[in-house]
Amino acid sequence: MSGKLFTPRLLQTSSRLVAASRTQTTSSNVVALRRGLASIATSETAATEPKKARIKRFQIYRWDPDQPEKKPHMVNYDIDLNQTGPMVLDALIRIKNEIDPTLTFRRSCREGICGSCAMNVEGTNTLACLCRITDESKPTKIYPLPHTYVVKDLVPDLTLFYKQYRSIKPYLQRKDPLSGKEILQSVADREKLNGLYECILCACCSTSCPSYWWNSSEYLGPAVLMQSYRWIADSRDQFKEERKADLQNEMSVYRCHTIMNCAKTCPKGLNPGLAIAQIKKEMALTS
């Protein structure tokens, strides 16, 4: 039986099949190699060919206090988005570095944490580092935060805002003597602070509030009131009643008419209007 399997004719046929398969494999390898070389050549050609410019225009508010004879005005800047990052802050940095070094604005972390780059982009208060560049076909208009005094260009004067923040005593206050140990808090009490402590004091909400526009000298505004409630709601703080008493007047909190611009514009997705409603509820229950 084994002799029949290995006859000269069968061996000859097997050798032919092996040779054919080797030839087919070799030709396949050659085709694959040619395709690989072609793709490399194509990619090299594409890399060397310049991309079509994506020109985007930015209209930016400019005002220089050192040139009082010049009124506030808008200046156009055209940049190629192919060489610019995706955010409005990237565009502003590129304009300042490569086109106009006199352009002034605040920025720091570029992560939506510090709140420095708060400004009005296309009619909405936001953080430039979190605002994506959209719609290449029309200009993007950038202004400082509305209804604030302007230091220069896109830099608002937030002196009053921080003065009001200081007035609410934004820190833990205790009547019991400190023991040098941690002040414990239950999980349920800790959850009450969610949506409050994340505020970065960028002032986007306060400067979008019509009540704050007209009564900013007395009405504390959404951001400061939310921070006030953050301490009222904190179970570790022992000055809850004193904090509410400080707000017990016609202007500090009751100028809020729940327009809710604050919640709509907050770049962190918080709801200052809800915090203000909670303050009103707390004050109504204890009065």
PDB file of C-alpha atoms in Angstrom:
ATOM      1  CA  MET A   1       0.000   0.000   0.000  1.00  0.00           C
ATOM      2  CA  SER A   2       2.812   2.366   0.906  1.00  0.00           C
ATOM      3  CA  GLY A   3       4.539   1.648  -2.424  1.00  0.00           C
ATOM      4  CA  LYS A   4       1.507   2.803  -4.336  1.00  0.00           C
ATOM      5  CA  LEU A   5       1.442   6.100  -2.410  1.00  0.00           C
ATOM      6  CA  PHE A   6       4.984   7.046  -3.362  1.00  0.00           C
ATOM      7  CA  THR A   7       5.206   6.116  -7.033  1.00  0.00           C
ATOM      8  CA  PRO A   8       7.446   8.269  -9.296  1.00  0.00           C
ATOM      9  CA  ARG A   9       4.376   9.697 -10.995  1.00  0.00           C
ATOM     10  CA  LEU A  10       2.877  10.827  -7.673  1.00  0.00           C
ATOM     11  CA  LEU A  11       6.187  12.294  -6.554  1.00  0.00           C
ATOM     12  CA  GLN A  12       6.483  14.188  -9.844  1.00  0.00           C
ATOM     13  CA  THR A  13       2.945  15.543  -9.471  1.00  0.00           C
ATOM     14  CA  SER A  14       3.617  16.610  -5.879  1.00  0.00           C
ATOM     15  CA  SER A  15       6.790  18.453  -6.839  1.00  0.00           C
ATOM     16  CA  ARG A  16       4.887  20.313  -9.564  1.00  0.00           C
ATOM     17  CA  LEU A  17       2.212  21.380  -7.076  1.00  0.00           C
ATOM     18  CA  VAL A  18       4.838  22.597  -4.607  1.00  0.00           C
ATOM     19  CA  ALA A  19       6.578  24.582  -7.311  1.00  0.00           C
ATOM     20  CA  ALA A  20       3.298  26.103  -8.441  1.00  0.00           C
ATOM     21  CA  SER A  21       2.380  27.103  -4.914  1.00  0.00           C
ATOM     22  CA  ARG A  22       5.804  28.700  -4.410  1.00  0.00           C
ATOM     23  CA  THR A  23       5.401  30.624  -7.646  1.00  0.00           C
ATOM     24  CA  GLN A  24       1.924  31.795  -6.604  1.00  0.00           C
ATOM     25  CA  THR A  25       3.182  32.837  -3.149  1.00  0.00           C
ATOM     26  CA  THR A  26       6.096  34.712  -4.692  1.00  0.00           C
ATOM     27  CA  SER A  27       3.811  36.555  -7.122  1.00  0.00           C
ATOM     28  CA  SER A  28       1.436  37.435  -4.264  1.00  0.00           C
ATOM     29  CA  ASN A  29       4.324  38.820  -2.254  1.00  0.00           C
ATOM     30  CA  VAL A  30       5.459  40.879  -5.240  1.00  0.00           C
ATOM     31  CA  VAL A  31       1.934  42.291  -5.687  1.00  0.00           C
ATOM     32  CA  ALA A  32       1.701  43.103  -1.986  1.00  0.00           C
ATOM     33  CA  LEU A  33       5.128  44.734  -2.053  1.00  0.00           C
ATOM     34  CA  ARG A  34       4.162  46.822  -5.082  1.00  0.00           C
ATOM     35  CA  ARG A  35       0.938  47.916  -3.365  1.00  0.00           C
ATOM     36  CA  GLY A  36       2.876  48.825  -0.225  1.00  0.00           C
ATOM     37  CA  LEU A  37       5.373  50.879  -2.201  1.00  0.00           C
ATOM     38  CA  ALA A  38       2.522  52.577  -4.054  1.00  0.00           C
ATOM     39  CA  SER A  39       0.762  53.476  -0.798  1.00  0.00           C
ATOM     40  CA  ILE A  40       4.000  54.857   0.648  1.00  0.00           C
ATOM     41  CA  ALA A  41       4.546  56.936  -2.459  1.00  0.00           C
ATOM     42  CA  THR A  42       0.961  58.208  -2.288  1.00  0.00           C
ATOM     43  CA  SER A  43       1.284  59.139   1.386  1.00  0.00           C
ATOM     44  CA  GLU A  44       4.589  60.897   0.745  1.00  0.00           C
ATOM     45  CA  THR A  45       2.999  62.854  -2.083  1.00  0.00           C
ATOM     46  CA  ALA A  46       0.050  63.780   0.119  1.00  0.00           C
ATOM     47  CA  ALA A  47       2.385  64.855   2.901  1.00  0.00           C
ATOM     48  CA  THR A  48       4.366  67.110   0.602  1.00  0.00           C
ATOM     49  CA  GLU A  49       1.281  68.723  -0.942  1.00  0.00           C
ATOM     50  CA  PRO A  50       0.171  71.753   1.127  1.00  0.00           C
ATOM     51  CA  LYS A  51      -3.314  71.610   2.650  1.00  0.00           C
ATOM     52  CA  LYS A  52      -5.899  74.056   1.420  1.00  0.00           C
ATOM     53  CA  ALA A  53      -5.973  77.022   3.796  1.00  0.00           C
ATOM     54  CA  ARG A  54      -8.979  77.233   6.122  1.00  0.00           C
ATOM     55  CA  ILE A  55      -9.142  80.954   6.754  1.00  0.00           C
ATOM     56  CA  LYS A  56     -11.245  82.015   9.708  1.00  0.00           C
ATOM     57  CA  ARG A  57     -11.938  85.625  10.697  1.00  0.00           C
ATOM     58  CA  PHE A  58     -12.132  86.748  14.313  1.00  0.00           C
ATOM     59  CA  GLN A  59     -13.620  90.124  15.208  1.00  0.00           C
ATOM     60  CA  ILE A  60     -12.199  91.130  18.574  1.00  0.00           C
ATOM     61  CA  TYR A  61     -13.132  94.014  20.871  1.00  0.00           C
ATOM     62  CA  ARG A  62     -10.218  96.405  21.406  1.00  0.00           C
ATOM     63  CA  TRP A  63      -9.807  99.306  23.824  1.00  0.00           C
ATOM     64  CA  ASP A  64      -6.600 100.738  25.219  1.00  0.00           C
ATOM     65  CA  PRO A  65      -6.781 103.005  28.304  1.00  0.00           C
ATOM     66  CA  ASP A  66      -3.451 104.529  27.276  1.00  0.00           C
ATOM     67  CA  GLN A  67      -5.127 105.854  24.140  1.00  0.00           C
ATOM     68  CA  PRO A  68      -8.305 107.479  25.500  1.00  0.00           C
ATOM     69  CA  GLU A  69      -8.877 109.385  22.275  1.00  0.00           C
ATOM     70  CA  LYS A  70      -9.695 106.070  20.553  1.00  0.00           C
ATOM     71  CA  LYS A  71     -13.133 104.698  21.255  1.00  0.00           C
ATOM     72  CA  PRO A  72     -13.720 100.948  21.728  1.00  0.00           C
ATOM     73  CA  HIS A  73     -13.779  99.245  18.354  1.00  0.00           C
ATOM     74  CA  MET A  74     -13.632  95.848  16.675  1.00  0.00           C
ATOM     75  CA  VAL A  75     -10.521  94.607  14.867  1.00  0.00           C
ATOM     76  CA  ASN A  76     -10.484  91.788  12.294  1.00  0.00           C
ATOM     77  CA  TYR A  77      -7.886  89.023  12.399  1.00  0.00           C
ATOM     78  CA  ASP A  78      -7.652  86.252   9.794  1.00  0.00           C
ATOM     79  CA  ILE A  79      -5.847  83.006  10.655  1.00  0.00           C
ATOM     80  CA  ASP A  80      -5.474  79.551   9.083  1.00  0.00           C
ATOM     81  CA  LEU A  81      -7.270  76.941  11.187  1.00  0.00           C
ATOM     82  CA  ASN A  82      -4.986  74.219   9.791  1.00  0.00           C
ATOM     83  CA  GLN A  83      -2.223  75.679  11.928  1.00  0.00           C
ATOM     84  CA  THR A  84      -4.353  76.554  14.951  1.00  0.00           C
ATOM     85  CA  GLY A  85      -5.735  74.520  17.840  1.00  0.00           C
ATOM     86  CA  PRO A  86      -9.465  73.761  18.048  1.00  0.00           C
ATOM     87  CA  MET A  87     -10.394  76.212  20.813  1.00  0.00           C
ATOM     88  CA  VAL A  88     -10.996  79.966  20.762  1.00  0.00           C
ATOM     89  CA  LEU A  89      -8.158  80.423  23.261  1.00  0.00           C
ATOM     90  CA  ASP A  90      -5.780  78.727  20.795  1.00  0.00           C
ATOM     91  CA  ALA A  91      -6.774  81.294  18.178  1.00  0.00           C
ATOM     92  CA  LEU A  92      -6.286  84.205  20.588  1.00  0.00           C
ATOM     93  CA  ILE A  93      -2.838  82.976  21.599  1.00  0.00           C
ATOM     94  CA  ARG A  94      -1.830  82.583  17.952  1.00  0.00           C
ATOM     95  CA  ILE A  95      -3.095  86.062  17.090  1.00  0.00           C
ATOM     96  CA  LYS A  96      -1.126  87.540  19.997  1.00  0.00           C
ATOM     97  CA  ASN A  97       2.053  85.565  19.210  1.00  0.00           C
ATOM     98  CA  GLU A  98       2.119  85.990  15.442  1.00  0.00           C
ATOM     99  CA  ILE A  99      -0.074  88.918  14.406  1.00  0.00           C
ATOM    100  CA  ASP A 100      -0.702  91.488  17.141  1.00  0.00           C
ATOM    101  CA  PRO A 101       1.280  91.315  20.402  1.00  0.00           C
ATOM    102  CA  THR A 102      -0.739  94.222  21.844  1.00  0.00           C
ATOM    103  CA  LEU A 103      -3.890  92.083  22.126  1.00  0.00           C
ATOM    104  CA  THR A 104      -4.621  91.640  25.837  1.00  0.00           C
ATOM    105  CA  PHE A 105      -6.584  88.878  27.546  1.00  0.00           C
ATOM    106  CA  ARG A 106      -6.326  86.656  30.618  1.00  0.00           C
ATOM    107  CA  ARG A 107      -5.496  82.964  30.479  1.00  0.00           C
ATOM    108  CA  SER A 108      -3.759  80.424  32.648  1.00  0.00           C
ATOM    109  CA  CYS A 109      -4.627  76.726  32.929  1.00  0.00           C
ATOM    110  CA  ARG A 110      -6.215  76.027  29.501  1.00  0.00           C
ATOM    111  CA  GLU A 111      -8.183  73.260  31.238  1.00  0.00           C
ATOM    112  CA  GLY A 112     -11.405  75.000  32.325  1.00  0.00           C
ATOM    113  CA  ILE A 113     -10.233  75.081  35.949  1.00  0.00           C
ATOM    114  CA  CYS A 114      -8.932  78.577  36.702  1.00  0.00           C
ATOM    115  CA  GLY A 115     -11.702  80.642  35.068  1.00  0.00           C
ATOM    116  CA  SER A 116      -9.225  83.276  33.851  1.00  0.00           C
ATOM    117  CA  CYS A 117     -10.211  83.270  30.180  1.00  0.00           C
ATOM    118  CA  ALA A 118     -13.900  84.082  30.734  1.00  0.00           C
ATOM    119  CA  MET A 119     -15.234  86.244  27.894  1.00  0.00           C
ATOM    120  CA  ASN A 120     -18.226  86.672  25.622  1.00  0.00           C
ATOM    121  CA  VAL A 121     -17.947  84.603  22.441  1.00  0.00           C
ATOM    122  CA  GLU A 122     -20.721  84.910  19.872  1.00  0.00           C
ATOM    123  CA  GLY A 123     -23.069  86.409  22.451  1.00  0.00           C
ATOM    124  CA  THR A 124     -22.517  83.770  25.131  1.00  0.00           C
ATOM    125  CA  ASN A 125     -20.406  84.080  28.257  1.00  0.00           C
ATOM    126  CA  THR A 126     -17.990  81.169  28.316  1.00  0.00           C
ATOM    127  CA  LEU A 127     -14.390  80.099  28.820  1.00  0.00           C
ATOM    128  CA  ALA A 128     -12.263  80.565  25.729  1.00  0.00           C
ATOM    129  CA  CYS A 129     -10.322  77.391  26.530  1.00  0.00           C
ATOM    130  CA  LEU A 130     -13.533  75.303  26.445  1.00  0.00           C
ATOM    131  CA  CYS A 131     -15.195  77.033  23.492  1.00  0.00           C
ATOM    132  CA  ARG A 132     -14.587  75.288  20.156  1.00  0.00           C
ATOM    133  CA  ILE A 133     -14.047  77.229  16.947  1.00  0.00           C
ATOM    134  CA  THR A 134     -17.081  76.642  14.711  1.00  0.00           C
ATOM    135  CA  ASP A 135     -18.501  77.738  11.362  1.00  0.00           C
ATOM    136  CA  GLU A 136     -15.590  78.850   9.209  1.00  0.00           C
ATOM    137  CA  SER A 137     -17.930  80.724   6.857  1.00  0.00           C
ATOM    138  CA  LYS A 138     -18.683  83.623   9.203  1.00  0.00           C
ATOM    139  CA  PRO A 139     -16.579  85.696  11.636  1.00  0.00           C
ATOM    140  CA  THR A 140     -16.481  84.886  15.346  1.00  0.00           C
ATOM    141  CA  LYS A 141     -17.108  87.947  17.529  1.00  0.00           C
ATOM    142  CA  ILE A 142     -15.341  88.130  20.882  1.00  0.00           C
ATOM    143  CA  TYR A 143     -16.067  90.679  23.627  1.00  0.00           C
ATOM    144  CA  PRO A 144     -15.121  91.055  27.292  1.00  0.00           C
ATOM    145  CA  LEU A 145     -17.674  89.950  29.891  1.00  0.00           C
ATOM    146  CA  PRO A 146     -20.719  92.243  29.502  1.00  0.00           C
ATOM    147  CA  HIS A 147     -21.647  95.055  31.875  1.00  0.00           C
ATOM    148  CA  THR A 148     -18.219  95.201  33.495  1.00  0.00           C
ATOM    149  CA  TYR A 149     -15.629  97.944  33.433  1.00  0.00           C
ATOM    150  CA  VAL A 150     -12.866  97.037  31.001  1.00  0.00           C
ATOM    151  CA  VAL A 151      -9.227  97.155  32.055  1.00  0.00           C
ATOM    152  CA  LYS A 152      -8.005  96.636  28.489  1.00  0.00           C
ATOM    153  CA  ASP A 153      -9.302  94.735  25.444  1.00  0.00           C
ATOM    154  CA  LEU A 154     -10.772  91.449  26.741  1.00  0.00           C
ATOM    155  CA  VAL A 155      -9.799  91.960  30.392  1.00  0.00           C
ATOM    156  CA  PRO A 156     -12.755  92.851  32.664  1.00  0.00           C
ATOM    157  CA  ASP A 157     -12.399  94.573  36.021  1.00  0.00           C
ATOM    158  CA  LEU A 158     -13.644  92.033  38.601  1.00  0.00           C
ATOM    159  CA  THR A 159     -12.816  94.089  41.690  1.00  0.00           C
ATOM    160  CA  LEU A 160     -16.456  94.393  42.773  1.00  0.00           C
ATOM    161  CA  PHE A 161     -17.080  90.704  42.071  1.00  0.00           C
ATOM    162  CA  TYR A 162     -14.270  89.576  44.386  1.00  0.00           C
ATOM    163  CA  LYS A 163     -15.234  92.155  47.009  1.00  0.00           C
ATOM    164  CA  GLN A 164     -18.714  90.648  47.102  1.00  0.00           C
ATOM    165  CA  TYR A 165     -17.231  87.160  47.298  1.00  0.00           C
ATOM    166  CA  ARG A 166     -15.149  88.207  50.282  1.00  0.00           C
ATOM    167  CA  SER A 167     -18.253  89.593  52.016  1.00  0.00           C
ATOM    168  CA  ILE A 168     -19.875  86.158  52.391  1.00  0.00           C
ATOM    169  CA  LYS A 169     -16.858  84.838  54.356  1.00  0.00           C
ATOM    170  CA  PRO A 170     -16.180  81.895  52.012  1.00  0.00           C
ATOM    171  CA  TYR A 171     -14.488  79.644  54.533  1.00  0.00           C
ATOM    172  CA  LEU A 172     -15.433  77.208  57.283  1.00  0.00           C
ATOM    173  CA  GLN A 173     -16.484  78.886  60.541  1.00  0.00           C
ATOM    174  CA  ARG A 174     -16.722  76.999  63.834  1.00  0.00           C
ATOM    175  CA  LYS A 175     -17.983  77.863  67.326  1.00  0.00           C
ATOM    176  CA  ASP A 176     -16.566  74.753  68.960  1.00  0.00           C
ATOM    177  CA  PRO A 177     -12.865  74.925  69.761  1.00  0.00           C
ATOM    178  CA  LEU A 178     -10.696  73.165  67.212  1.00  0.00           C
ATOM    179  CA  SER A 179      -9.393  69.803  68.389  1.00  0.00           C
ATOM    180  CA  GLY A 180      -6.691  69.407  65.781  1.00  0.00           C
ATOM    181  CA  LYS A 181      -8.562  66.510  64.204  1.00  0.00           C
ATOM    182  CA  GLU A 182     -10.611  66.224  61.033  1.00  0.00           C
ATOM    183  CA  ILE A 183     -14.217  67.400  61.169  1.00  0.00           C
ATOM    184  CA  LEU A 184     -16.143  64.367  59.967  1.00  0.00           C
ATOM    185  CA  GLN A 185     -19.074  64.530  57.596  1.00  0.00           C
ATOM    186  CA  SER A 186     -21.552  61.854  56.521  1.00  0.00           C
ATOM    187  CA  VAL A 187     -21.783  60.708  52.919  1.00  0.00           C
ATOM    188  CA  ALA A 188     -25.282  62.173  52.659  1.00  0.00           C
ATOM    189  CA  ASP A 189     -24.133  65.582  53.942  1.00  0.00           C
ATOM    190  CA  ARG A 190     -21.175  65.524  51.565  1.00  0.00           C
ATOM    191  CA  GLU A 191     -23.474  64.900  48.605  1.00  0.00           C
ATOM    192  CA  LYS A 192     -25.327  68.133  49.393  1.00  0.00           C
ATOM    193  CA  LEU A 193     -22.238  70.055  48.266  1.00  0.00           C
ATOM    194  CA  ASN A 194     -22.208  68.495  44.795  1.00  0.00           C
ATOM    195  CA  GLY A 195     -22.943  71.121  42.164  1.00  0.00           C
ATOM    196  CA  LEU A 196     -21.735  73.892  44.491  1.00  0.00           C
ATOM    197  CA  TYR A 197     -18.065  73.427  45.245  1.00  0.00           C
ATOM    198  CA  GLU A 198     -17.185  73.008  41.542  1.00  0.00           C
ATOM    199  CA  CYS A 199     -17.693  76.726  40.876  1.00  0.00           C
ATOM    200  CA  ILE A 200     -14.457  78.316  39.615  1.00  0.00           C
ATOM    201  CA  LEU A 201     -15.584  81.950  40.044  1.00  0.00           C
ATOM    202  CA  CYS A 202     -15.201  82.816  36.373  1.00  0.00           C
ATOM    203  CA  ALA A 203     -18.108  85.326  36.692  1.00  0.00           C
ATOM    204  CA  CYS A 204     -19.785  84.087  33.504  1.00  0.00           C
ATOM    205  CA  CYS A 205     -23.089  83.612  35.321  1.00  0.00           C
ATOM    206  CA  SER A 206     -23.129  86.899  37.233  1.00  0.00           C
ATOM    207  CA  THR A 207     -22.278  88.981  34.159  1.00  0.00           C
ATOM    208  CA  SER A 208     -25.076  87.282  32.186  1.00  0.00           C
ATOM    209  CA  CYS A 209     -27.721  88.174  34.796  1.00  0.00           C
ATOM    210  CA  PRO A 210     -29.875  91.265  34.018  1.00  0.00           C
ATOM    211  CA  SER A 211     -30.605  91.732  37.735  1.00  0.00           C
ATOM    212  CA  TYR A 212     -26.883  91.898  38.407  1.00  0.00           C
ATOM    213  CA  TRP A 213     -26.376  94.319  35.531  1.00  0.00           C
ATOM    214  CA  TRP A 214     -28.718  96.877  37.081  1.00  0.00           C
ATOM    215  CA  ASN A 215     -28.138  96.200  40.800  1.00  0.00           C
ATOM    216  CA  SER A 216     -24.558  94.972  41.039  1.00  0.00           C
ATOM    217  CA  SER A 217     -23.703  97.417  43.828  1.00  0.00           C
ATOM    218  CA  GLU A 218     -26.168  95.666  46.185  1.00  0.00           C
ATOM    219  CA  TYR A 219     -27.293  92.378  44.610  1.00  0.00           C
ATOM    220  CA  LEU A 220     -24.615  89.739  45.162  1.00  0.00           C
ATOM    221  CA  GLY A 221     -25.259  87.889  41.923  1.00  0.00           C
ATOM    222  CA  PRO A 222     -25.520  84.173  41.042  1.00  0.00           C
ATOM    223  CA  ALA A 223     -21.890  83.125  41.543  1.00  0.00           C
ATOM    224  CA  VAL A 224     -21.463  84.687  44.981  1.00  0.00           C
ATOM    225  CA  LEU A 225     -24.880  83.488  46.168  1.00  0.00           C
ATOM    226  CA  MET A 226     -24.124  79.944  45.076  1.00  0.00           C
ATOM    227  CA  GLN A 227     -20.910  80.085  47.075  1.00  0.00           C
ATOM    228  CA  SER A 228     -22.871  81.469  50.016  1.00  0.00           C
ATOM    229  CA  TYR A 229     -25.235  78.495  49.876  1.00  0.00           C
ATOM    230  CA  ARG A 230     -22.244  76.166  49.606  1.00  0.00           C
ATOM    231  CA  TRP A 231     -21.346  77.144  53.198  1.00  0.00           C
ATOM    232  CA  ILE A 232     -24.938  77.300  54.428  1.00  0.00           C
ATOM    233  CA  ALA A 233     -25.408  73.712  53.226  1.00  0.00           C
ATOM    234  CA  ASP A 234     -22.128  72.470  54.734  1.00  0.00           C
ATOM    235  CA  SER A 235     -22.873  70.433  57.866  1.00  0.00           C
ATOM    236  CA  ARG A 236     -19.425  71.261  59.294  1.00  0.00           C
ATOM    237  CA  ASP A 237     -20.071  75.016  59.369  1.00  0.00           C
ATOM    238  CA  GLN A 238     -21.606  76.372  62.600  1.00  0.00           C
ATOM    239  CA  PHE A 239     -22.485  79.895  61.429  1.00  0.00           C
ATOM    240  CA  LYS A 240     -25.466  78.927  59.295  1.00  0.00           C
ATOM    241  CA  GLU A 241     -27.923  81.304  60.947  1.00  0.00           C
ATOM    242  CA  GLU A 242     -25.479  84.207  60.874  1.00  0.00           C
ATOM    243  CA  ARG A 243     -24.876  83.654  57.166  1.00  0.00           C
ATOM    244  CA  LYS A 244     -28.611  83.748  56.455  1.00  0.00           C
ATOM    245  CA  ALA A 245     -29.042  86.845  58.609  1.00  0.00           C
ATOM    246  CA  ASP A 246     -26.460  88.671  56.495  1.00  0.00           C
ATOM    247  CA  LEU A 247     -28.613  87.999  53.424  1.00  0.00           C
ATOM    248  CA  GLN A 248     -31.863  89.059  55.067  1.00  0.00           C
ATOM    249  CA  ASN A 249     -32.541  92.285  53.167  1.00  0.00           C
ATOM    250  CA  GLU A 250     -34.282  93.411  50.014  1.00  0.00           C
ATOM    251  CA  MET A 251     -31.270  93.370  47.721  1.00  0.00           C
ATOM    252  CA  SER A 252     -28.655  90.720  48.553  1.00  0.00           C
ATOM    253  CA  VAL A 253     -30.649  87.719  47.373  1.00  0.00           C
ATOM    254  CA  TYR A 254     -34.207  88.780  46.530  1.00  0.00           C
ATOM    255  CA  ARG A 255     -33.210  90.665  43.374  1.00  0.00           C
ATOM    256  CA  CYS A 256     -33.027  87.241  41.709  1.00  0.00           C
ATOM    257  CA  HIS A 257     -36.082  86.862  39.449  1.00  0.00           C
ATOM    258  CA  THR A 258     -35.202  83.348  38.200  1.00  0.00           C
ATOM    259  CA  ILE A 259     -34.380  84.493  34.684  1.00  0.00           C
ATOM    260  CA  MET A 260     -31.952  81.526  34.686  1.00  0.00           C
ATOM    261  CA  ASN A 261     -29.357  83.016  32.337  1.00  0.00           C
ATOM    262  CA  CYS A 262     -26.869  81.883  34.967  1.00  0.00           C
ATOM    263  CA  ALA A 263     -27.619  78.180  34.546  1.00  0.00           C
ATOM    264  CA  LYS A 264     -27.744  78.477  30.781  1.00  0.00           C
ATOM    265  CA  THR A 265     -24.313  80.060  30.407  1.00  0.00           C
ATOM    266  CA  CYS A 266     -22.294  78.308  33.149  1.00  0.00           C
ATOM    267  CA  PRO A 267     -19.331  76.618  31.404  1.00  0.00           C
ATOM    268  CA  LYS A 268     -19.152  74.033  34.204  1.00  0.00           C
ATOM    269  CA  GLY A 269     -22.799  73.012  33.840  1.00  0.00           C
ATOM    270  CA  LEU A 270     -23.808  74.228  37.324  1.00  0.00           C
ATOM    271  CA  ASN A 271     -27.149  75.710  38.372  1.00  0.00           C
ATOM    272  CA  PRO A 272     -26.758  78.888  40.464  1.00  0.00           C
ATOM    273  CA  GLY A 273     -30.490  79.573  40.163  1.00  0.00           C
ATOM    274  CA  LEU A 274     -31.252  76.401  42.104  1.00  0.00           C
ATOM    275  CA  ALA A 275     -28.809  77.381  44.859  1.00  0.00           C
ATOM    276  CA  ILE A 276     -30.466  80.803  45.155  1.00  0.00           C
ATOM    277  CA  ALA A 277     -33.883  79.136  45.394  1.00  0.00           C
ATOM    278  CA  GLN A 278     -32.537  76.949  48.205  1.00  0.00           C
ATOM    279  CA  ILE A 279     -31.335  80.051  50.062  1.00  0.00           C
ATOM    280  CA  LYS A 280     -34.786  81.643  49.749  1.00  0.00           C
ATOM    281  CA  LYS A 281     -36.363  78.431  51.012  1.00  0.00           C
ATOM    282  CA  GLU A 282     -34.007  78.246  53.998  1.00  0.00           C
ATOM    283  CA  MET A 283     -34.675  81.875  54.892  1.00  0.00           C
ATOM    284  CA  ALA A 284     -38.459  81.469  54.539  1.00  0.00           C
ATOM    285  CA  LEU A 285     -38.498  78.414  56.850  1.00  0.00           C
ATOM    286  CA  THR A 286     -36.516  80.156  59.579  1.00  0.00           C
ATOM    287  CA  SER A 287     -38.104  83.626  59.444  1.00  0.00           C
TER     288      SER A 287
END
